[in-house]
Amino acid sequence: MSKTLNKVTLIGRLGLDPEIKVTPSGVTVANLSIATNEIWIDKNTQQKQEKTEWHRVICWNKLAQIVQQYLKKGNLVYVEGKLQTRSYESNGVKSRK
């Protein structure tokens, strides 16, 4: 059996203040919206190009409480974690987030 790895590292800026919720069982959850930018020079036009990617990050428990206490819109953040794709069904059509 071959080994695999699911590890993601992001360094970006928060686009919004963290959204904090507490589950009915008392677990704190923080939802983050992190922007990362890629900048390059177009080979044909020699013009600077920029692309922004938005990443949804979810933090749980103690980490979510720390996020709530210290992070605000515009902060530069370093995040390590794993990539997980969620799916949902709407009107009989399955979609992935």
mmCIF file of N, CA and C in Angstrom:
data_model
loop_
_atom_site.group_PDB
_atom_site.id
_atom_site.type_symbol
_atom_site.label_atom_id
_atom_site.label_comp_id
_atom_site.label_asym_id
_atom_site.label_seq_id
_atom_site.Cartn_x
_atom_site.Cartn_y
_atom_site.Cartn_z
ATOM 1 N N MET A 1 0.846 -1.177 0.000
ATOM 2 C CA MET A 1 0.000 0.000 0.000
ATOM 3 C C MET A 1 0.892 1.241 0.000
ATOM 4 N N SER A 2 0.594 2.182 -0.863
ATOM 5 C CA SER A 2 1.387 3.408 -0.924
ATOM 6 C C SER A 2 0.879 4.415 0.098
ATOM 7 N N LYS A 3 1.774 5.249 0.581
ATOM 8 C CA LYS A 3 1.412 6.292 1.538
ATOM 9 C C LYS A 3 0.875 7.502 0.790
ATOM 10 N N THR A 4 -0.038 8.209 1.431
ATOM 11 C CA THR A 4 -0.592 9.441 0.853
ATOM 12 C C THR A 4 -0.507 10.545 1.886
ATOM 13 N N LEU A 5 -0.716 11.767 1.439
ATOM 14 C CA LEU A 5 -0.645 12.915 2.325
ATOM 15 C C LEU A 5 -1.698 13.930 1.925
ATOM 16 N N ASN A 6 -2.437 14.433 2.895
ATOM 17 C CA ASN A 6 -3.418 15.486 2.673
ATOM 18 C C ASN A 6 -3.051 16.626 3.619
ATOM 19 N N LYS A 7 -2.228 17.548 3.138
ATOM 20 C CA LYS A 7 -1.766 18.674 3.946
ATOM 21 C C LYS A 7 -1.809 19.931 3.095
ATOM 22 N N VAL A 8 -2.370 20.991 3.668
ATOM 23 C CA VAL A 8 -2.509 22.266 2.970
ATOM 24 C C VAL A 8 -1.886 23.358 3.828
ATOM 25 N N THR A 9 -1.146 24.270 3.196
ATOM 26 C CA THR A 9 -0.602 25.441 3.865
ATOM 27 C C THR A 9 -1.049 26.681 3.101
ATOM 28 N N LEU A 10 -1.643 27.628 3.816
ATOM 29 C CA LEU A 10 -2.083 28.887 3.212
ATOM 30 C C LEU A 10 -1.509 30.051 4.005
ATOM 31 N N ILE A 11 -1.076 31.082 3.296
ATOM 32 C CA ILE A 11 -0.736 32.363 3.897
ATOM 33 C C ILE A 11 -1.530 33.402 3.118
ATOM 34 N N GLY A 12 -2.448 34.062 3.802
ATOM 35 C CA GLY A 12 -3.302 35.019 3.112
ATOM 36 C C GLY A 12 -3.933 35.982 4.093
ATOM 37 N N ARG A 13 -4.838 36.790 3.577
ATOM 38 C CA ARG A 13 -5.507 37.805 4.403
ATOM 39 C C ARG A 13 -6.972 37.436 4.576
ATOM 40 N N LEU A 14 -7.484 37.742 5.777
ATOM 41 C CA LEU A 14 -8.895 37.505 6.046
ATOM 42 C C LEU A 14 -9.735 38.534 5.298
ATOM 43 N N GLY A 15 -10.699 38.060 4.542
ATOM 44 C CA GLY A 15 -11.571 38.951 3.794
ATOM 45 C C GLY A 15 -12.718 39.491 4.630
ATOM 46 N N LEU A 16 -13.028 38.808 5.714
ATOM 47 C CA LEU A 16 -14.109 39.200 6.619
ATOM 48 C C LEU A 16 -13.679 38.873 8.044
ATOM 49 N N ASP A 17 -14.338 39.474 9.013
ATOM 50 C CA ASP A 17 -14.142 39.029 10.387
ATOM 51 C C ASP A 17 -14.562 37.563 10.473
ATOM 52 N N PRO A 18 -13.907 36.765 11.311
ATOM 53 C CA PRO A 18 -14.312 35.365 11.454
ATOM 54 C C PRO A 18 -15.768 35.260 11.902
ATOM 55 N N GLU A 19 -16.470 34.280 11.358
ATOM 56 C CA GLU A 19 -17.850 34.013 11.752
ATOM 57 C C GLU A 19 -17.797 32.924 12.822
ATOM 58 N N ILE A 20 -18.230 33.248 14.015
ATOM 59 C CA ILE A 20 -18.144 32.332 15.148
ATOM 60 C C ILE A 20 -19.537 31.802 15.487
ATOM 61 N N LYS A 21 -19.626 30.483 15.666
ATOM 62 C CA LYS A 21 -20.875 29.849 16.076
ATOM 63 C C LYS A 21 -20.562 28.839 17.168
ATOM 64 N N VAL A 22 -21.563 28.523 17.939
ATOM 65 C CA VAL A 22 -21.450 27.475 18.945
ATOM 66 C C VAL A 22 -22.529 26.441 18.638
ATOM 67 N N THR A 23 -22.135 25.184 18.509
ATOM 68 C CA THR A 23 -23.088 24.117 18.213
ATOM 69 C C THR A 23 -23.974 23.857 19.426
ATOM 70 N N PRO A 24 -25.110 23.184 19.221
ATOM 71 C CA PRO A 24 -25.982 22.854 20.363
ATOM 72 C C PRO A 24 -25.260 22.065 21.467
ATOM 73 N N SER A 25 -24.212 21.333 21.093
ATOM 74 C CA SER A 25 -23.465 20.563 22.095
ATOM 75 C C SER A 25 -22.362 21.391 22.753
ATOM 76 N N GLY A 26 -22.246 22.704 22.383
ATOM 77 C CA GLY A 26 -21.296 23.590 23.036
ATOM 78 C C GLY A 26 -19.935 23.692 22.379
ATOM 79 N N VAL A 27 -19.783 23.156 21.169
ATOM 80 C CA VAL A 27 -18.511 23.215 20.446
ATOM 81 C C VAL A 27 -18.429 24.534 19.670
ATOM 82 N N THR A 28 -17.323 25.261 19.846
ATOM 83 C CA THR A 28 -17.111 26.520 19.125
ATOM 84 C C THR A 28 -16.557 26.231 17.736
ATOM 85 N N VAL A 29 -17.131 26.914 16.727
ATOM 86 C CA VAL A 29 -16.718 26.749 15.330
ATOM 87 C C VAL A 29 -16.444 28.135 14.752
ATOM 88 N N ALA A 30 -15.292 28.293 14.079
ATOM 89 C CA ALA A 30 -14.961 29.560 13.417
ATOM 90 C C ALA A 30 -14.856 29.310 11.914
ATOM 91 N N ASN A 31 -15.575 30.104 11.136
ATOM 92 C CA ASN A 31 -15.482 30.053 9.671
ATOM 93 C C ASN A 31 -14.673 31.251 9.204
ATOM 94 N N LEU A 32 -13.629 30.972 8.418
ATOM 95 C CA LEU A 32 -12.743 32.020 7.911
ATOM 96 C C LEU A 32 -12.830 32.079 6.389
ATOM 97 N N SER A 33 -12.687 33.274 5.850
ATOM 98 C CA SER A 33 -12.588 33.496 4.415
ATOM 99 C C SER A 33 -11.210 34.108 4.161
ATOM 100 N N ILE A 34 -10.318 33.315 3.563
ATOM 101 C CA ILE A 34 -8.924 33.734 3.378
ATOM 102 C C ILE A 34 -8.638 33.933 1.894
ATOM 103 N N ALA A 35 -8.040 35.080 1.558
ATOM 104 C CA ALA A 35 -7.663 35.387 0.179
ATOM 105 C C ALA A 35 -6.172 35.170 -0.007
ATOM 106 N N THR A 36 -5.823 34.452 -1.083
ATOM 107 C CA THR A 36 -4.430 34.335 -1.504
ATOM 108 C C THR A 36 -4.331 34.911 -2.908
ATOM 109 N N ASN A 37 -3.202 35.548 -3.205
ATOM 110 C CA ASN A 37 -3.014 36.189 -4.504
ATOM 111 C C ASN A 37 -1.854 35.557 -5.249
ATOM 112 N N GLU A 38 -2.008 35.465 -6.554
ATOM 113 C CA GLU A 38 -0.932 35.020 -7.438
ATOM 114 C C GLU A 38 -0.663 36.163 -8.415
ATOM 115 N N ILE A 39 0.590 36.569 -8.521
ATOM 116 C CA ILE A 39 0.968 37.669 -9.415
ATOM 117 C C ILE A 39 2.001 37.144 -10.408
ATOM 118 N N TRP A 40 1.828 37.489 -11.698
ATOM 119 C CA TRP A 40 2.767 37.067 -12.723
ATOM 120 C C TRP A 40 2.768 38.089 -13.856
ATOM 121 N N ILE A 41 3.770 37.993 -14.707
ATOM 122 C CA ILE A 41 3.866 38.837 -15.902
ATOM 123 C C ILE A 41 3.405 38.021 -17.098
ATOM 124 N N ASP A 42 2.417 38.532 -17.823
ATOM 125 C CA ASP A 42 1.926 37.863 -19.023
ATOM 126 C C ASP A 42 3.029 37.837 -20.075
ATOM 127 N N LYS A 43 3.330 36.662 -20.596
ATOM 128 C CA LYS A 43 4.425 36.508 -21.561
ATOM 129 C C LYS A 43 4.163 37.250 -22.866
ATOM 130 N N ASN A 44 2.901 37.369 -23.266
ATOM 131 C CA ASN A 44 2.569 38.024 -24.537
ATOM 132 C C ASN A 44 2.518 39.541 -24.424
ATOM 133 N N THR A 45 1.916 40.050 -23.349
ATOM 134 C CA THR A 45 1.715 41.491 -23.235
ATOM 135 C C THR A 45 2.710 42.171 -22.301
ATOM 136 N N GLN A 46 3.451 41.385 -21.537
ATOM 137 C CA GLN A 46 4.393 41.898 -20.523
ATOM 138 C C GLN A 46 3.702 42.716 -19.432
ATOM 139 N N GLN A 47 2.383 42.548 -19.332
ATOM 140 C CA GLN A 47 1.609 43.244 -18.304
ATOM 141 C C GLN A 47 1.508 42.379 -17.047
ATOM 142 N N LYS A 48 1.502 43.051 -15.903
ATOM 143 C CA LYS A 48 1.344 42.346 -14.639
ATOM 144 C C LYS A 48 -0.085 41.840 -14.522
ATOM 145 N N GLN A 49 -0.228 40.591 -14.161
ATOM 146 C CA GLN A 49 -1.530 39.965 -13.963
ATOM 147 C C GLN A 49 -1.647 39.539 -12.499
ATOM 148 N N GLU A 50 -2.860 39.528 -11.983
ATOM 149 C CA GLU A 50 -3.079 39.103 -10.608
ATOM 150 C C GLU A 50 -4.374 38.312 -10.528
ATOM 151 N N LYS A 51 -4.332 37.238 -9.762
ATOM 152 C CA LYS A 51 -5.513 36.407 -9.559
ATOM 153 C C LYS A 51 -5.660 36.160 -8.063
ATOM 154 N N THR A 52 -6.865 36.357 -7.548
ATOM 155 C CA THR A 52 -7.152 36.113 -6.140
ATOM 156 C C THR A 52 -7.988 34.859 -6.020
ATOM 157 N N GLU A 53 -7.581 33.969 -5.112
ATOM 158 C CA GLU A 53 -8.345 32.769 -4.789
ATOM 159 C C GLU A 53 -8.889 32.934 -3.380
ATOM 160 N N TRP A 54 -10.134 32.544 -3.179
ATOM 161 C CA TRP A 54 -10.757 32.607 -1.853
ATOM 162 C C TRP A 54 -10.882 31.203 -1.299
ATOM 163 N N HIS A 55 -10.494 31.036 -0.036
ATOM 164 C CA HIS A 55 -10.494 29.734 0.615
ATOM 165 C C HIS A 55 -11.372 29.810 1.862
ATOM 166 N N ARG A 56 -12.230 28.823 2.020
ATOM 167 C CA ARG A 56 -13.058 28.716 3.226
ATOM 168 C C ARG A 56 -12.346 27.775 4.182
ATOM 169 N N VAL A 57 -12.111 28.233 5.384
ATOM 170 C CA VAL A 57 -11.400 27.453 6.392
ATOM 171 C C VAL A 57 -12.275 27.369 7.637
ATOM 172 N N ILE A 58 -12.356 26.179 8.213
ATOM 173 C CA ILE A 58 -13.144 25.971 9.421
ATOM 174 C C ILE A 58 -12.212 25.542 10.548
ATOM 175 N N CYS A 59 -12.337 26.216 11.700
ATOM 176 C CA CYS A 59 -11.557 25.891 12.899
ATOM 177 C C CYS A 59 -12.526 25.453 13.988
ATOM 178 N N TRP A 60 -12.097 24.518 14.802
ATOM 179 C CA TRP A 60 -12.947 23.932 15.834
ATOM 180 C C TRP A 60 -12.361 24.132 17.225
ATOM 181 N N ASN A 61 -13.237 24.079 18.219
ATOM 182 C CA ASN A 61 -12.881 24.005 19.637
ATOM 183 C C ASN A 61 -11.961 25.141 20.085
ATOM 184 N N LYS A 62 -10.860 24.813 20.751
ATOM 185 C CA LYS A 62 -9.950 25.811 21.328
ATOM 186 C C LYS A 62 -9.381 26.734 20.242
ATOM 187 N N LEU A 63 -9.035 26.165 19.083
ATOM 188 C CA LEU A 63 -8.502 26.996 18.000
ATOM 189 C C LEU A 63 -9.541 28.018 17.547
ATOM 190 N N ALA A 64 -10.793 27.622 17.481
ATOM 191 C CA ALA A 64 -11.863 28.561 17.105
ATOM 192 C C ALA A 64 -11.987 29.685 18.133
ATOM 193 N N GLN A 65 -11.796 29.364 19.404
ATOM 194 C CA GLN A 65 -11.850 30.380 20.453
ATOM 195 C C GLN A 65 -10.687 31.357 20.329
ATOM 196 N N ILE A 66 -9.509 30.864 19.968
ATOM 197 C CA ILE A 66 -8.346 31.729 19.752
ATOM 198 C C ILE A 66 -8.581 32.638 18.551
ATOM 199 N N VAL A 67 -9.135 32.069 17.478
ATOM 200 C CA VAL A 67 -9.480 32.853 16.284
ATOM 201 C C VAL A 67 -10.425 33.988 16.669
ATOM 202 N N GLN A 68 -11.448 33.675 17.447
ATOM 203 C CA GLN A 68 -12.422 34.681 17.869
ATOM 204 C C GLN A 68 -11.755 35.816 18.646
ATOM 205 N N GLN A 69 -10.786 35.469 19.453
ATOM 206 C CA GLN A 69 -10.142 36.458 20.318
ATOM 207 C C GLN A 69 -9.170 37.354 19.554
ATOM 208 N N TYR A 70 -8.446 36.827 18.568
ATOM 209 C CA TYR A 70 -7.324 37.565 17.991
ATOM 210 C C TYR A 70 -7.453 37.983 16.523
ATOM 211 N N LEU A 71 -8.292 37.338 15.742
ATOM 212 C CA LEU A 71 -8.292 37.611 14.301
ATOM 213 C C LEU A 71 -9.425 38.533 13.877
ATOM 214 N N LYS A 72 -9.101 39.415 12.931
ATOM 215 C CA LYS A 72 -10.062 40.371 12.370
ATOM 216 C C LYS A 72 -9.837 40.485 10.859
ATOM 217 N N LYS A 73 -10.821 41.046 10.180
ATOM 218 C CA LYS A 73 -10.721 41.296 8.740
ATOM 219 C C LYS A 73 -9.414 42.024 8.429
ATOM 220 N N GLY A 74 -8.706 41.552 7.387
ATOM 221 C CA GLY A 74 -7.470 42.192 6.945
ATOM 222 C C GLY A 74 -6.213 41.585 7.543
ATOM 223 N N ASN A 75 -6.346 40.810 8.640
ATOM 224 C CA ASN A 75 -5.169 40.180 9.248
ATOM 225 C C ASN A 75 -4.519 39.198 8.291
ATOM 226 N N LEU A 76 -3.188 39.175 8.295
ATOM 227 C CA LEU A 76 -2.430 38.163 7.570
ATOM 228 C C LEU A 76 -2.384 36.919 8.443
ATOM 229 N N VAL A 77 -2.762 35.767 7.881
ATOM 230 C CA VAL A 77 -2.813 34.531 8.651
ATOM 231 C C VAL A 77 -2.037 33.423 7.949
ATOM 232 N N TYR A 78 -1.492 32.536 8.760
ATOM 233 C CA TYR A 78 -0.810 31.329 8.295
ATOM 234 C C TYR A 78 -1.643 30.156 8.784
ATOM 235 N N VAL A 79 -2.079 29.297 7.875
ATOM 236 C CA VAL A 79 -2.962 28.195 8.225
ATOM 237 C C VAL A 79 -2.392 26.893 7.675
ATOM 238 N N GLU A 80 -2.374 25.871 8.511
ATOM 239 C CA GLU A 80 -2.030 24.518 8.074
ATOM 240 C C GLU A 80 -3.200 23.614 8.410
ATOM 241 N N GLY A 81 -3.492 22.679 7.522
ATOM 242 C CA GLY A 81 -4.577 21.750 7.795
ATOM 243 C C GLY A 81 -4.702 20.732 6.696
ATOM 244 N N LYS A 82 -5.899 20.133 6.592
ATOM 245 C CA LYS A 82 -6.154 19.165 5.538
ATOM 246 C C LYS A 82 -7.291 19.672 4.659
ATOM 247 N N LEU A 83 -7.282 19.248 3.413
ATOM 248 C CA LEU A 83 -8.307 19.637 2.453
ATOM 249 C C LEU A 83 -9.436 18.623 2.508
ATOM 250 N N GLN A 84 -10.663 19.137 2.664
ATOM 251 C CA GLN A 84 -11.828 18.271 2.720
ATOM 252 C C GLN A 84 -12.920 18.889 1.866
ATOM 253 N N THR A 85 -13.460 18.129 0.931
ATOM 254 C CA THR A 85 -14.521 18.605 0.052
ATOM 255 C C THR A 85 -15.860 18.138 0.600
ATOM 256 N N ARG A 86 -16.776 19.074 0.724
ATOM 257 C CA ARG A 86 -18.112 18.733 1.195
ATOM 258 C C ARG A 86 -19.065 18.732 0.015
ATOM 259 N N SER A 87 -20.105 17.914 0.092
ATOM 260 C CA SER A 87 -21.120 17.886 -0.960
ATOM 261 C C SER A 87 -22.496 18.089 -0.331
ATOM 262 N N TYR A 88 -23.413 18.556 -1.131
ATOM 263 C CA TYR A 88 -24.781 18.764 -0.683
ATOM 264 C C TYR A 88 -25.716 18.529 -1.855
ATOM 265 N N GLU A 89 -26.992 18.341 -1.566
ATOM 266 C CA GLU A 89 -27.977 18.114 -2.601
ATOM 267 C C GLU A 89 -29.042 19.198 -2.520
ATOM 268 N N SER A 90 -29.344 19.822 -3.648
ATOM 269 C CA SER A 90 -30.384 20.839 -3.727
ATOM 270 C C SER A 90 -31.268 20.552 -4.915
ATOM 271 N N ASN A 91 -32.534 20.422 -4.687
ATOM 272 C CA ASN A 91 -33.503 20.107 -5.747
ATOM 273 C C ASN A 91 -33.100 18.862 -6.539
ATOM 274 N N GLY A 92 -32.574 17.871 -5.821
ATOM 275 C CA GLY A 92 -32.195 16.615 -6.467
ATOM 276 C C GLY A 92 -30.875 16.650 -7.205
ATOM 277 N N VAL A 93 -30.145 17.787 -7.159
ATOM 278 C CA VAL A 93 -28.871 17.903 -7.868
ATOM 279 C C VAL A 93 -27.744 17.923 -6.841
ATOM 280 N N LYS A 94 -26.772 16.993 -6.996
ATOM 281 C CA LYS A 94 -25.635 16.960 -6.079
ATOM 282 C C LYS A 94 -24.575 17.963 -6.519
ATOM 283 N N SER A 95 -24.043 18.684 -5.553
ATOM 284 C CA SER A 95 -22.991 19.675 -5.803
ATOM 285 C C SER A 95 -21.890 19.487 -4.779
ATOM 286 N N ARG A 96 -20.693 19.982 -5.111
ATOM 287 C CA ARG A 96 -19.562 19.929 -4.193
ATOM 288 C C ARG A 96 -19.107 21.333 -3.868
ATOM 289 N N LYS A 97 -18.680 21.521 -2.642
ATOM 290 C CA LYS A 97 -18.126 22.798 -2.205
ATOM 291 C C LYS A 97 -16.633 22.686 -2.172
#
